[in-house]
Short mmCIF file of C-alpha atoms in Angstrom, two decimals:
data_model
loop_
_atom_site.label_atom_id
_atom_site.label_comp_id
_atom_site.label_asym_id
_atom_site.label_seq_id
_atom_site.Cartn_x
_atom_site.Cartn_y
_atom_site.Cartn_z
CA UNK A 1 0.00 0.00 0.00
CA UNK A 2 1.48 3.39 -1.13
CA UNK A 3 1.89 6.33 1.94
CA UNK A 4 -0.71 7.81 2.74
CA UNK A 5 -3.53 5.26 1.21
CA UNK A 6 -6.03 4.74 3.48
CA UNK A 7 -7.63 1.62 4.40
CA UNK A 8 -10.27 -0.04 7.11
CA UNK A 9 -8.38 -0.99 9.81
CA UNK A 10 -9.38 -4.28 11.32
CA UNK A 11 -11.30 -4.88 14.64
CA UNK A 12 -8.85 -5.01 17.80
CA UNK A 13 -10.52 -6.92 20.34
CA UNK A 14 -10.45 -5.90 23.76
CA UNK A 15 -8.58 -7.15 26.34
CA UNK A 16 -11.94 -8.18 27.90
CA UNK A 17 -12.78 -10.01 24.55
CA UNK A 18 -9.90 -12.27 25.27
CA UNK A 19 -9.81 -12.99 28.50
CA UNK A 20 -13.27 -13.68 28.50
CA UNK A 21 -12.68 -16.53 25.57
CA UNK A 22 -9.33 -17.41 27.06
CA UNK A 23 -11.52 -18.51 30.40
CA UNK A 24 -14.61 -20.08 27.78
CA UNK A 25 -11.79 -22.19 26.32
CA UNK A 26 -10.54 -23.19 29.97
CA UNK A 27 -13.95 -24.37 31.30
CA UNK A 28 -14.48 -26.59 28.31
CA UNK A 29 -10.74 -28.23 28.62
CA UNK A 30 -11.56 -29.08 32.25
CA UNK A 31 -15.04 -30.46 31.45
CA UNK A 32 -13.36 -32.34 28.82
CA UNK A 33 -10.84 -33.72 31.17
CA UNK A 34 -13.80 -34.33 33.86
CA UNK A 35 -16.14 -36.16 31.34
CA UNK A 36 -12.77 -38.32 29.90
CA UNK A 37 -12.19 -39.27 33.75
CA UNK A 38 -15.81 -40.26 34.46
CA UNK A 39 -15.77 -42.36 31.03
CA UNK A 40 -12.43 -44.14 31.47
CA UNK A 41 -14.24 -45.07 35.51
CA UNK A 42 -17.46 -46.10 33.62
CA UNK A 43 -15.13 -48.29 31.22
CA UNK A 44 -14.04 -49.98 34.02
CA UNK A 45 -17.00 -50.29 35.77
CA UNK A 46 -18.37 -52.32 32.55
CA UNK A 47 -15.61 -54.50 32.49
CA UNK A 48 -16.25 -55.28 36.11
CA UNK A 49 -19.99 -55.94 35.33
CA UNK A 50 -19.01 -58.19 32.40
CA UNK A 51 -16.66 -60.27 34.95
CA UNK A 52 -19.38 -60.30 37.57
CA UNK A 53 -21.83 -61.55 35.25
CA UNK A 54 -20.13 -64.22 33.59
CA UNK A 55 -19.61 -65.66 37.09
CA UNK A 56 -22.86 -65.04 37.88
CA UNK A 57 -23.84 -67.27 34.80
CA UNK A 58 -21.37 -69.89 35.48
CA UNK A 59 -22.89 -70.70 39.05
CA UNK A 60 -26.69 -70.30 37.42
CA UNK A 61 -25.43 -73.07 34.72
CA UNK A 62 -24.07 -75.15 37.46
CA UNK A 63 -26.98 -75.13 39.94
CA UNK A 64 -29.01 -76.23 36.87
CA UNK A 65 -26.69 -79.11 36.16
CA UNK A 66 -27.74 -79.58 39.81
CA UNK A 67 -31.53 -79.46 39.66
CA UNK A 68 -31.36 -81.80 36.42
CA UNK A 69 -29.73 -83.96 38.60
CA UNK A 70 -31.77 -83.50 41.39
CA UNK A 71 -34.48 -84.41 39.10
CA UNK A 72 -33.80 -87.02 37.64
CA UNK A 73 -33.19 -88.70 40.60
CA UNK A 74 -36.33 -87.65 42.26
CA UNK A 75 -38.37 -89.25 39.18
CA UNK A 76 -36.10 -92.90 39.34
CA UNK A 77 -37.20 -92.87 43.17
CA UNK A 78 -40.55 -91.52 42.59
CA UNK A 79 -41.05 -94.77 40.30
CA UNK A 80 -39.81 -96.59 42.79
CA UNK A 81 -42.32 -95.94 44.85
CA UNK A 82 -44.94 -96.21 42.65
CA UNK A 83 -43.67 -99.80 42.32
CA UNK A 84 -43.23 -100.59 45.38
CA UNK A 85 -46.98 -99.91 46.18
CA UNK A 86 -48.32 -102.17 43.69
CA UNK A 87 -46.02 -104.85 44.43
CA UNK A 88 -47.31 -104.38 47.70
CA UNK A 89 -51.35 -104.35 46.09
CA UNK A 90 -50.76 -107.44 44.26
CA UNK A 91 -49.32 -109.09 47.69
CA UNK A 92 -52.04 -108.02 49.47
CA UNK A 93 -54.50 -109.19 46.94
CA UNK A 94 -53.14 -112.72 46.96
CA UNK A 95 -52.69 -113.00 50.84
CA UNK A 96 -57.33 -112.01 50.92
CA UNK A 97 -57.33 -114.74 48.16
CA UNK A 98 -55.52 -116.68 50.28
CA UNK A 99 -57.44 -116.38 53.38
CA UNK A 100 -60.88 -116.38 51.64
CA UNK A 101 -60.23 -119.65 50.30
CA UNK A 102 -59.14 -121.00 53.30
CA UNK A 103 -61.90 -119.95 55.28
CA UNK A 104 -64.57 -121.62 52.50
CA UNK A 105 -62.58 -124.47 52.87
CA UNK A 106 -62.78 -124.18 56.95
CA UNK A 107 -59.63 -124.16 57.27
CA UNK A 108 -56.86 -121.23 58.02
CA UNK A 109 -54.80 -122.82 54.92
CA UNK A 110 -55.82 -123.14 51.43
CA UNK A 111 -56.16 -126.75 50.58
CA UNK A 112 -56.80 -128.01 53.33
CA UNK A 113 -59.28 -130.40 52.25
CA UNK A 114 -56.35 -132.00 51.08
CA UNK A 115 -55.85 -133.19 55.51
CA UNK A 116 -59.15 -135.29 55.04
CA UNK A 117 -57.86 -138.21 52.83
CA UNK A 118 -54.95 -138.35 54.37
CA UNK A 119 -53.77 -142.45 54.50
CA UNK A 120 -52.28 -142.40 57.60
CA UNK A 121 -51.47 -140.00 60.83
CA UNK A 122 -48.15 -139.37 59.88
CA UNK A 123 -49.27 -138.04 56.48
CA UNK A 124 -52.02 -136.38 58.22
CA UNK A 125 -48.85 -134.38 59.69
CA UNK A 126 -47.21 -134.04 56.99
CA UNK A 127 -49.66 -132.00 55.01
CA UNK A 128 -50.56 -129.80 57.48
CA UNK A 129 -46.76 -128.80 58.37
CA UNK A 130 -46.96 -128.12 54.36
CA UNK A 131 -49.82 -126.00 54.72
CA UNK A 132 -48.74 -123.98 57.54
CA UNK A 133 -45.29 -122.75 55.36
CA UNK A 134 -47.28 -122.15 52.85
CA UNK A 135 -49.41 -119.67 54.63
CA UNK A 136 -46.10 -118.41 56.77
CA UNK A 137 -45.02 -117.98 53.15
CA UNK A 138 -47.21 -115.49 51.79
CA UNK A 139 -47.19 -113.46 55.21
CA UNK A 140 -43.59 -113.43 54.49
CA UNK A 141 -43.90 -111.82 50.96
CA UNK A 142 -46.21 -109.63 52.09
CA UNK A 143 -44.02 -107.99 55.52
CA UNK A 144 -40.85 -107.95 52.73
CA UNK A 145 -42.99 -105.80 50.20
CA UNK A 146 -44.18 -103.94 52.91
CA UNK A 147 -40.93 -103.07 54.33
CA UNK A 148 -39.91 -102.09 50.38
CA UNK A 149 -42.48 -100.14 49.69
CA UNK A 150 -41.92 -98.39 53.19
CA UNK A 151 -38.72 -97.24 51.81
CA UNK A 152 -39.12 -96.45 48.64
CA UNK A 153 -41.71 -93.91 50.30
CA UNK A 154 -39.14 -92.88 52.45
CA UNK A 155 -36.54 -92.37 49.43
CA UNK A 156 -39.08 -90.85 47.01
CA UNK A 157 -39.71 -88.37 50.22
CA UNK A 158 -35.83 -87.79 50.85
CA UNK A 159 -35.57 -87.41 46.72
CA UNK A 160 -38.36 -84.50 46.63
CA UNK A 161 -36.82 -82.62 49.70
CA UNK A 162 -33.27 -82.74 47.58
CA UNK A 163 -35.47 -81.16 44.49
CA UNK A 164 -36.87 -78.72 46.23
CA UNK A 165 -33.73 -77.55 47.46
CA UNK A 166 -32.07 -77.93 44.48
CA UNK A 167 -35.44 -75.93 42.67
CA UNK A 168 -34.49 -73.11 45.58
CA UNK A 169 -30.31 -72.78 44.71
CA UNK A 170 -31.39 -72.97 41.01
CA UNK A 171 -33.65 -69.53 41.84
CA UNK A 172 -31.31 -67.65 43.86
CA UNK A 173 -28.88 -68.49 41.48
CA UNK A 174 -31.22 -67.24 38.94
CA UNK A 175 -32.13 -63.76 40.80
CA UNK A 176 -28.06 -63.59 41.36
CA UNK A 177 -27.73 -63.78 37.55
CA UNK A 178 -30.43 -60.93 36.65
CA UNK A 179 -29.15 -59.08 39.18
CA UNK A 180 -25.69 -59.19 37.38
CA UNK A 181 -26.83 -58.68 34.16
CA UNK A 182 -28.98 -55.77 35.01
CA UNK A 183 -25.42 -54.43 36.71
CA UNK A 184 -23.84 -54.74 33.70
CA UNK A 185 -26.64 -53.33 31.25
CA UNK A 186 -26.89 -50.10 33.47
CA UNK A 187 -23.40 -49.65 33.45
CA UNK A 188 -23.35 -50.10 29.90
CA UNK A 189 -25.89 -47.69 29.58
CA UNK A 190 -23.83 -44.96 32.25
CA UNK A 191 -20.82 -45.60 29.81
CA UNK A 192 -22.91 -45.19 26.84
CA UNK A 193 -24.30 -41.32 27.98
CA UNK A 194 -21.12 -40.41 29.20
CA UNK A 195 -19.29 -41.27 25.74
CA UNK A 196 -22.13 -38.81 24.13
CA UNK A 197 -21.66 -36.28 26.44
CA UNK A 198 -17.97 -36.49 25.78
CA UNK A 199 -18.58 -36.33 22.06
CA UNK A 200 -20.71 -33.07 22.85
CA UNK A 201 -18.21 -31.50 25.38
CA UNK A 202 -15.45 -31.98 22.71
CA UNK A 203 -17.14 -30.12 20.08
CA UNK A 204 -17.46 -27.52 22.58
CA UNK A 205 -14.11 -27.37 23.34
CA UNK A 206 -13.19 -26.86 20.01
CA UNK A 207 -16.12 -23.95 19.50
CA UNK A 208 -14.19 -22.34 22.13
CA UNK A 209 -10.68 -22.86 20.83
CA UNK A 210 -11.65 -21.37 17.57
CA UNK A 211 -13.12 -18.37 19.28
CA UNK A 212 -10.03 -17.59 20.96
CA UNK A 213 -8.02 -18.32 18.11
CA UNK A 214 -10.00 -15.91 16.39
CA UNK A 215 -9.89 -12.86 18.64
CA UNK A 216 -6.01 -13.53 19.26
CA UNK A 217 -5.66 -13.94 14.95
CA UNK A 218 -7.47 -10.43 15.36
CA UNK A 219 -5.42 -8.71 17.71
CA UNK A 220 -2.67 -9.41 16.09
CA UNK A 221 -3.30 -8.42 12.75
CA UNK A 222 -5.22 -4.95 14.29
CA UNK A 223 -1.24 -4.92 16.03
CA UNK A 224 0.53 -5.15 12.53
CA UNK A 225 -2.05 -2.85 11.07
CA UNK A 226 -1.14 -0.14 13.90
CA UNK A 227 2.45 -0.77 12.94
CA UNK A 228 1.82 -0.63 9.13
CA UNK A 229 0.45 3.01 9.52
CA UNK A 230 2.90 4.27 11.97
CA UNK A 231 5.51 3.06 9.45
CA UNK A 232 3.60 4.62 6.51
CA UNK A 233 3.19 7.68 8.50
CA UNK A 234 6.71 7.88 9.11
CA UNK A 235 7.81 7.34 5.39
CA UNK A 236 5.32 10.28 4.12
CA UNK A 237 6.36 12.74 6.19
CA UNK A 238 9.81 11.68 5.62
CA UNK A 239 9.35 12.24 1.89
CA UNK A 240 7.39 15.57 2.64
CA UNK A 241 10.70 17.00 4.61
CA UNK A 242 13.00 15.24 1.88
CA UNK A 243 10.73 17.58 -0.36
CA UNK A 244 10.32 21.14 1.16
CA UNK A 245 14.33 21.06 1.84
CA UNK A 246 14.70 20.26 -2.21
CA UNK A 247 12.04 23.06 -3.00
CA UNK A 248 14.18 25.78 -0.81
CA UNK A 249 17.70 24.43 -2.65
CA UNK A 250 15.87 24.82 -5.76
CA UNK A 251 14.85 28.84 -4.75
CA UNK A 252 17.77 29.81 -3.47
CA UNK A 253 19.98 28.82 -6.37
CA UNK A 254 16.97 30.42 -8.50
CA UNK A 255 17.70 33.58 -6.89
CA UNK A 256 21.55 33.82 -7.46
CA UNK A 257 22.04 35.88 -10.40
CA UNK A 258 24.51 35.26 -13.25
CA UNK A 259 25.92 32.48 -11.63
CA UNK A 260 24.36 29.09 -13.46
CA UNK A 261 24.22 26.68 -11.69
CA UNK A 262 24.13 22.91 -12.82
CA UNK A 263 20.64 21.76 -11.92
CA UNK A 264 20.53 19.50 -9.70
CA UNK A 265 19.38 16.47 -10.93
CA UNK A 266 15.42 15.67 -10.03
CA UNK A 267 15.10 12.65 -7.38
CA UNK A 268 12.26 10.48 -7.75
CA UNK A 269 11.81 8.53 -4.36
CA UNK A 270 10.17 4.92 -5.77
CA UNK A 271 6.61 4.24 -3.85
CA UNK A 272 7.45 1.72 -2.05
CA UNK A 273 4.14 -0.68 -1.28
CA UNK A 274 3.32 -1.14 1.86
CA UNK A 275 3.17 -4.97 2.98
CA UNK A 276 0.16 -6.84 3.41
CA UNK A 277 -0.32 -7.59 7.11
CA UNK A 278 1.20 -10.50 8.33
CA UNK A 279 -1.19 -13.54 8.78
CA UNK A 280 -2.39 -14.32 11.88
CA UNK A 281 -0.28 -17.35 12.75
CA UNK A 282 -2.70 -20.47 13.02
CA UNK A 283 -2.49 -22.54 16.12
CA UNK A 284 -3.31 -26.14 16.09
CA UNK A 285 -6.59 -27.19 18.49
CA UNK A 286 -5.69 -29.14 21.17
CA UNK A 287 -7.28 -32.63 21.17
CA UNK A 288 -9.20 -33.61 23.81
CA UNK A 289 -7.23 -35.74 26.07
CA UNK A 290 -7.90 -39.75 25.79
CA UNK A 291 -9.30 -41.88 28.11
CA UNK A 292 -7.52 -42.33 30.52
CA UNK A 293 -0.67 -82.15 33.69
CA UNK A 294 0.68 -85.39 32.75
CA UNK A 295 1.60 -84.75 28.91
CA UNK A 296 -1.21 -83.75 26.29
CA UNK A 297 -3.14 -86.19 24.02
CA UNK A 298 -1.86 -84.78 20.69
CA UNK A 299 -4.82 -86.06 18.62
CA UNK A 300 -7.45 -85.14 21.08
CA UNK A 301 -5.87 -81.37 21.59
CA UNK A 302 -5.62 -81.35 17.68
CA UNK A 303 -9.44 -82.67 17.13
CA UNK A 304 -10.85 -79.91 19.86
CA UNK A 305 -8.44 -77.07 18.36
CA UNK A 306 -9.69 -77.48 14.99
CA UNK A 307 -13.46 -78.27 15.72
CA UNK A 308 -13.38 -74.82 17.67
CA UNK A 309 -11.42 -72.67 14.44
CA UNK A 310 -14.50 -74.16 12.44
CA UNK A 311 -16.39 -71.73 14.19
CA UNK A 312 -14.54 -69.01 13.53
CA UNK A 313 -16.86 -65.66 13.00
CA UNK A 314 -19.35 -67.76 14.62
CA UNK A 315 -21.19 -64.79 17.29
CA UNK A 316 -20.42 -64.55 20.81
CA UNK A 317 -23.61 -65.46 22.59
CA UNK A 318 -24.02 -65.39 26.36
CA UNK A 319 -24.65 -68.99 27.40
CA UNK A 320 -25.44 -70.04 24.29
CA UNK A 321 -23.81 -73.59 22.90
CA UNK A 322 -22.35 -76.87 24.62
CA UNK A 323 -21.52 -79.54 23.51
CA UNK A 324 -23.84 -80.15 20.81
CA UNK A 325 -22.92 -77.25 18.93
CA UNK A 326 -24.64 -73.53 18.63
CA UNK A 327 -27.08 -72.63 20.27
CA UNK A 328 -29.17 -69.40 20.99
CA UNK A 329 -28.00 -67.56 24.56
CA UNK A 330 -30.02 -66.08 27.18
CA UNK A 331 -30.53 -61.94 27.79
CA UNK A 332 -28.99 -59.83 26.40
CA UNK A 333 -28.33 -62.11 23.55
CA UNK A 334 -31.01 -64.42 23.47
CA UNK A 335 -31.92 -63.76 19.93
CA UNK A 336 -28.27 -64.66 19.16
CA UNK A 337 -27.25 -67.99 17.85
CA UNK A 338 -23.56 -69.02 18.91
CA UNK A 339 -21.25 -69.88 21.70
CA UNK A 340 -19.88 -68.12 25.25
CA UNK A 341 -16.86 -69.19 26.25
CA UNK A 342 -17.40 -72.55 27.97
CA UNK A 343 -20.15 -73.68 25.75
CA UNK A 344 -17.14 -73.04 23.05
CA UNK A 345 -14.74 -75.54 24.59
CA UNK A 346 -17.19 -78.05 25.75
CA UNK A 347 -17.99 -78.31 22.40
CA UNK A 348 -14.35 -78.52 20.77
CA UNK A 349 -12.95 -81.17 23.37
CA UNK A 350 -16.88 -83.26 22.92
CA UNK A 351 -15.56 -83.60 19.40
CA UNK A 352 -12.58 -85.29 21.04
CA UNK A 353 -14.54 -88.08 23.02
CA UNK A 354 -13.79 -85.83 26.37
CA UNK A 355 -16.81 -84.80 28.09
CA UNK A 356 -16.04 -81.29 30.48
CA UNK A 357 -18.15 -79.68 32.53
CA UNK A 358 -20.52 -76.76 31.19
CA UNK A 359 -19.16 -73.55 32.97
CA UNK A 360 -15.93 -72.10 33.08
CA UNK A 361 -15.25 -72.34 37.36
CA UNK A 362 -16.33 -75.97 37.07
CA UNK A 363 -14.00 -76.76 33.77
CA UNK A 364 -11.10 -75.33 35.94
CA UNK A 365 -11.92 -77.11 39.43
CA UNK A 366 -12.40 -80.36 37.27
CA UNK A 367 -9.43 -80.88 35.35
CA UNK A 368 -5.93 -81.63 36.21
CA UNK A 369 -3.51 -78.26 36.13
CA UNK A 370 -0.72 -77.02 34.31
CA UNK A 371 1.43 -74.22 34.42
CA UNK A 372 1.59 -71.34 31.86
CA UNK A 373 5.61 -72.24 31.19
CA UNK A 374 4.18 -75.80 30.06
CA UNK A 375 1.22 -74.78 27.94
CA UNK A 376 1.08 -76.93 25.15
CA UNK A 377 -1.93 -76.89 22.35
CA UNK A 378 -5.22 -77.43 23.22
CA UNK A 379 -4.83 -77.06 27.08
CA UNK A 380 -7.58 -74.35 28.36
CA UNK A 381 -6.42 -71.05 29.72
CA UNK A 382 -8.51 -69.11 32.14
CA UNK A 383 -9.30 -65.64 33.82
CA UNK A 384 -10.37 -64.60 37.16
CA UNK A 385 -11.43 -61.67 39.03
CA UNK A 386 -7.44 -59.88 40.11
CA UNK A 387 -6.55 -63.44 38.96
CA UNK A 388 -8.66 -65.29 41.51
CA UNK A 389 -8.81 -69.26 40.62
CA UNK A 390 -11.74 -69.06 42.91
CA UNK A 391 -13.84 -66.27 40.61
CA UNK A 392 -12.87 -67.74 36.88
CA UNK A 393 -15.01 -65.74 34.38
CA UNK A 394 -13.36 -66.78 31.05
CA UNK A 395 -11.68 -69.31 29.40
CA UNK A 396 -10.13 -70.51 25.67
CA UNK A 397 -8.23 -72.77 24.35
CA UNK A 398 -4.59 -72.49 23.72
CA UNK A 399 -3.17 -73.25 20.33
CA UNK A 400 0.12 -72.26 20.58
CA UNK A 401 2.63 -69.50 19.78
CA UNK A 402 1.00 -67.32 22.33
CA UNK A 403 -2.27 -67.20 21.02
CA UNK A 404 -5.98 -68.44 21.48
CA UNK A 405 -8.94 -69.14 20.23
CA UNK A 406 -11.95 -67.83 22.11
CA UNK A 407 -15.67 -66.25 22.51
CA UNK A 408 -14.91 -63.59 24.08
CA UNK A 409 -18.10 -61.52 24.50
CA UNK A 410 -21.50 -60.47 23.96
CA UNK A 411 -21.11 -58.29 19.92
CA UNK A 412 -17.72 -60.03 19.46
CA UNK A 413 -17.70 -63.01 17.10
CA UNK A 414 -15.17 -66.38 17.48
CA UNK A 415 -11.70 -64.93 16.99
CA UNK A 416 -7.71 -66.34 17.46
CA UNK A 417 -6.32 -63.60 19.80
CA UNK A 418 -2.84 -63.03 21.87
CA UNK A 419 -3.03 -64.07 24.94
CA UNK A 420 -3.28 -61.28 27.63
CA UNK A 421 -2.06 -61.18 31.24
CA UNK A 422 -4.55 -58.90 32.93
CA UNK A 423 -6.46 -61.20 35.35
CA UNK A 424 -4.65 -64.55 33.78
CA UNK A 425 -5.44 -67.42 36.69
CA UNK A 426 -4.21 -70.16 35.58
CA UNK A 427 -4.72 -73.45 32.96
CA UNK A 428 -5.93 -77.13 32.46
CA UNK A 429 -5.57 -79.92 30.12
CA UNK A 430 -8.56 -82.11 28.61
CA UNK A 431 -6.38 -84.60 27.08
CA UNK A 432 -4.14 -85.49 30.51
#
């Protein structure tokens, strides 16, 4: 811009202005950094819901086992029973035959008509001694079935107390498990809200870092404008002075006479434009901060390893599968057809001929141990609460090189992953 051109000078923002964005942009950083805290907490908190849960399922699956059991044993002794008391009908049918007979006859034994053409006294003796067992005989038959049926009551009674008891841990069980997963969905939910808010609190952040950015971009360039002018100023006046002194040379030597003088040769002073104000220097936005046993069976290990990768992508569903196969979980994923955890290695080591318990706790307290420097394919690796062998909530199967194959949770699908030392409680082996 040549001296002395004129131009709008940009906005300075006041002091006021800047302070008052500079302490916008603080708030939002610290509710940024308060939300990110609460989130990371609430990520935690899920985690622990998920562990609490899945041991919550593991005894509900167990105390069923339990009731089945319970059941089944209630219905062998409950048919029992039912025997025993017809047995004891049809004993006590014939015994009334018995005695009608005999006392048509006139006589306490059947057939005792038989006494009257007896040949002789000591045949006469004879036959009734025969008579008399067989009486004793059927009284016999009918105390034994008596004392039979008497207990199989008593075991069809002791069989129905064990069911109801079992019918009673199978429902607290059952109440501990919704309990858990109700944990879990609410702190699912918590997590969810506070991951929108933090989406929300971010964008503010970065409304107010612009903002500042903006006023300080302004200030700055109002600052090189100032300078600009003060500089243009300088250089016009400058060339004024440079001028007037010229003009009085140029009289004075007018007004020598007869003395020529060489004119002094004109001096044009080049415009010299004046330099676009400097850009406002952009400054990056801050991101928001983040949140914070005896040797294996090779052929079984090999069979239950590869049965399991034939599921791979198969969904993770919450006690869905066994070993049968698939199967469709309970809430939240009770629409889902797959596997949890357990349900996948019951199934994999099934395919082997080696039948394992259901849950994950029992699979560990059932089979013989190993220790993680001797893993070897196809031995199961587990998780517990701060590494608790007493509150196992996962498990997979090793398959060497460091690695696993697993369900690992509700949304997840049956993956090969690395194997991970948070919580790691120890391992087991089928094929032993």
């Amino acid at each position: 811009m040549a001296p002395g051109t004129a131009s709008a000078a940009p906005v300075n923002p006041s002091d006021g202005e800047i302070a008052q964005a500079q302490t916008a942009q603080d708030a939002a950083a610290a509710e940024v950094g308060a939300i990110s805290a609460q989130l990371a907490s609430a990520q935690s908190g899920v985690a622990t819901a998920q562990q609490e849960s899945a041991i919550a399922l593991d005894s509900y699956q167990q105390k069923q086992e339990e009731y089945e059991t319970a059941r089944a044993a209630a219905d062998t002794a409950a048919a029992a029973a039912t025997q025993a008391t017809a047995d004891l009908g049809v004993a006590q049918v014939q015994l009334s035959d018995f005695a009608r007979t005999s006392y048509m006859e006139g006589s306490t034994f059947s057939g005792a008509a038989s006494l009257l053409d007896a040949s002789s006294p000591g045949e006469l003796i004879e036959r009734a001694a025969l008579l008399e067992a067989a009486g004793a005989d059927h009284s016999d038959v009918l105390d034994e079935v008596t004392v039979l049926q008497q207990q199989a009551t008593a075991a069809d009674a002791a069989a129905q107390t064990a069911l109801a008891d079992a019918d009673a841990l199978q429902a607290e069980a059952a109440d501990s498990l919704a309990a858990a997963q109700a944990a879990e969905t609410s702190a699912r939910a918590q997590a969810a809200a506070l991951a929108q808010q933090q989406v929300t609190l971010d964008a503010q952040l970065q409304a107010a870092q612009q903002v500042l950015l903006g006023l300080e971009g302004a200030r700055e360039a109002a600052e090189a404008y100032a300078q600009q002018q003060a500089a243009d100023a300088a250089a016009e006046a400058a060339a004024q002075t440079q001028a007037q002194q010229q003009a009085a040379a140029a009289a004075a030597a007018a007004n020598r006479p007869s003395t020529p003088a060489a004119s002094a040769p004109s001096s044009s002073r080049p415009t010299t434009a004046a330099p676009a104000p400097a850009p406002a220097p952009s400054r990056p936005v801050t991101p928001a901060p983040a949140p914070v046993a005896g040797p294996a069976n090779a052929s079984a290990s090999t069979t239950a390893i590869n049965a399991a990768m034939r599921y791979l992508g198969t969904p993770y569903s919450w006690g869905g599968g066994g070993s049968r196969g698939p199967g469709y979980g309970i809430s939240p994923d009770t629409g889902v057809y797959g596997f949890d955890c357990s349900g996948l290695t019951q199934y994999a080591y099934a395919q082997a001929g080696i039948s394992i318990p259901r849950n994950s706790q029992s699979q560990y307290n059932a089979l013989p141990k190993v220790s993680r420097a001797n893993l070897q394919p196809g031995d199961l690796v587990f998780w517990g609460t701060n590494g608790s062998a007493s509150r196992i909530y996962h498990v997979a199967i090793y398959i060497g090189n460091n690695k696993v194959v697993q369900a690992p949770q509700s949304g997840d699908v049956v993956k090969v992953s690395s194997i991970w030392n948070y919580d790691y409680a120890g391992a087991a082996r089928p094929s032993a």
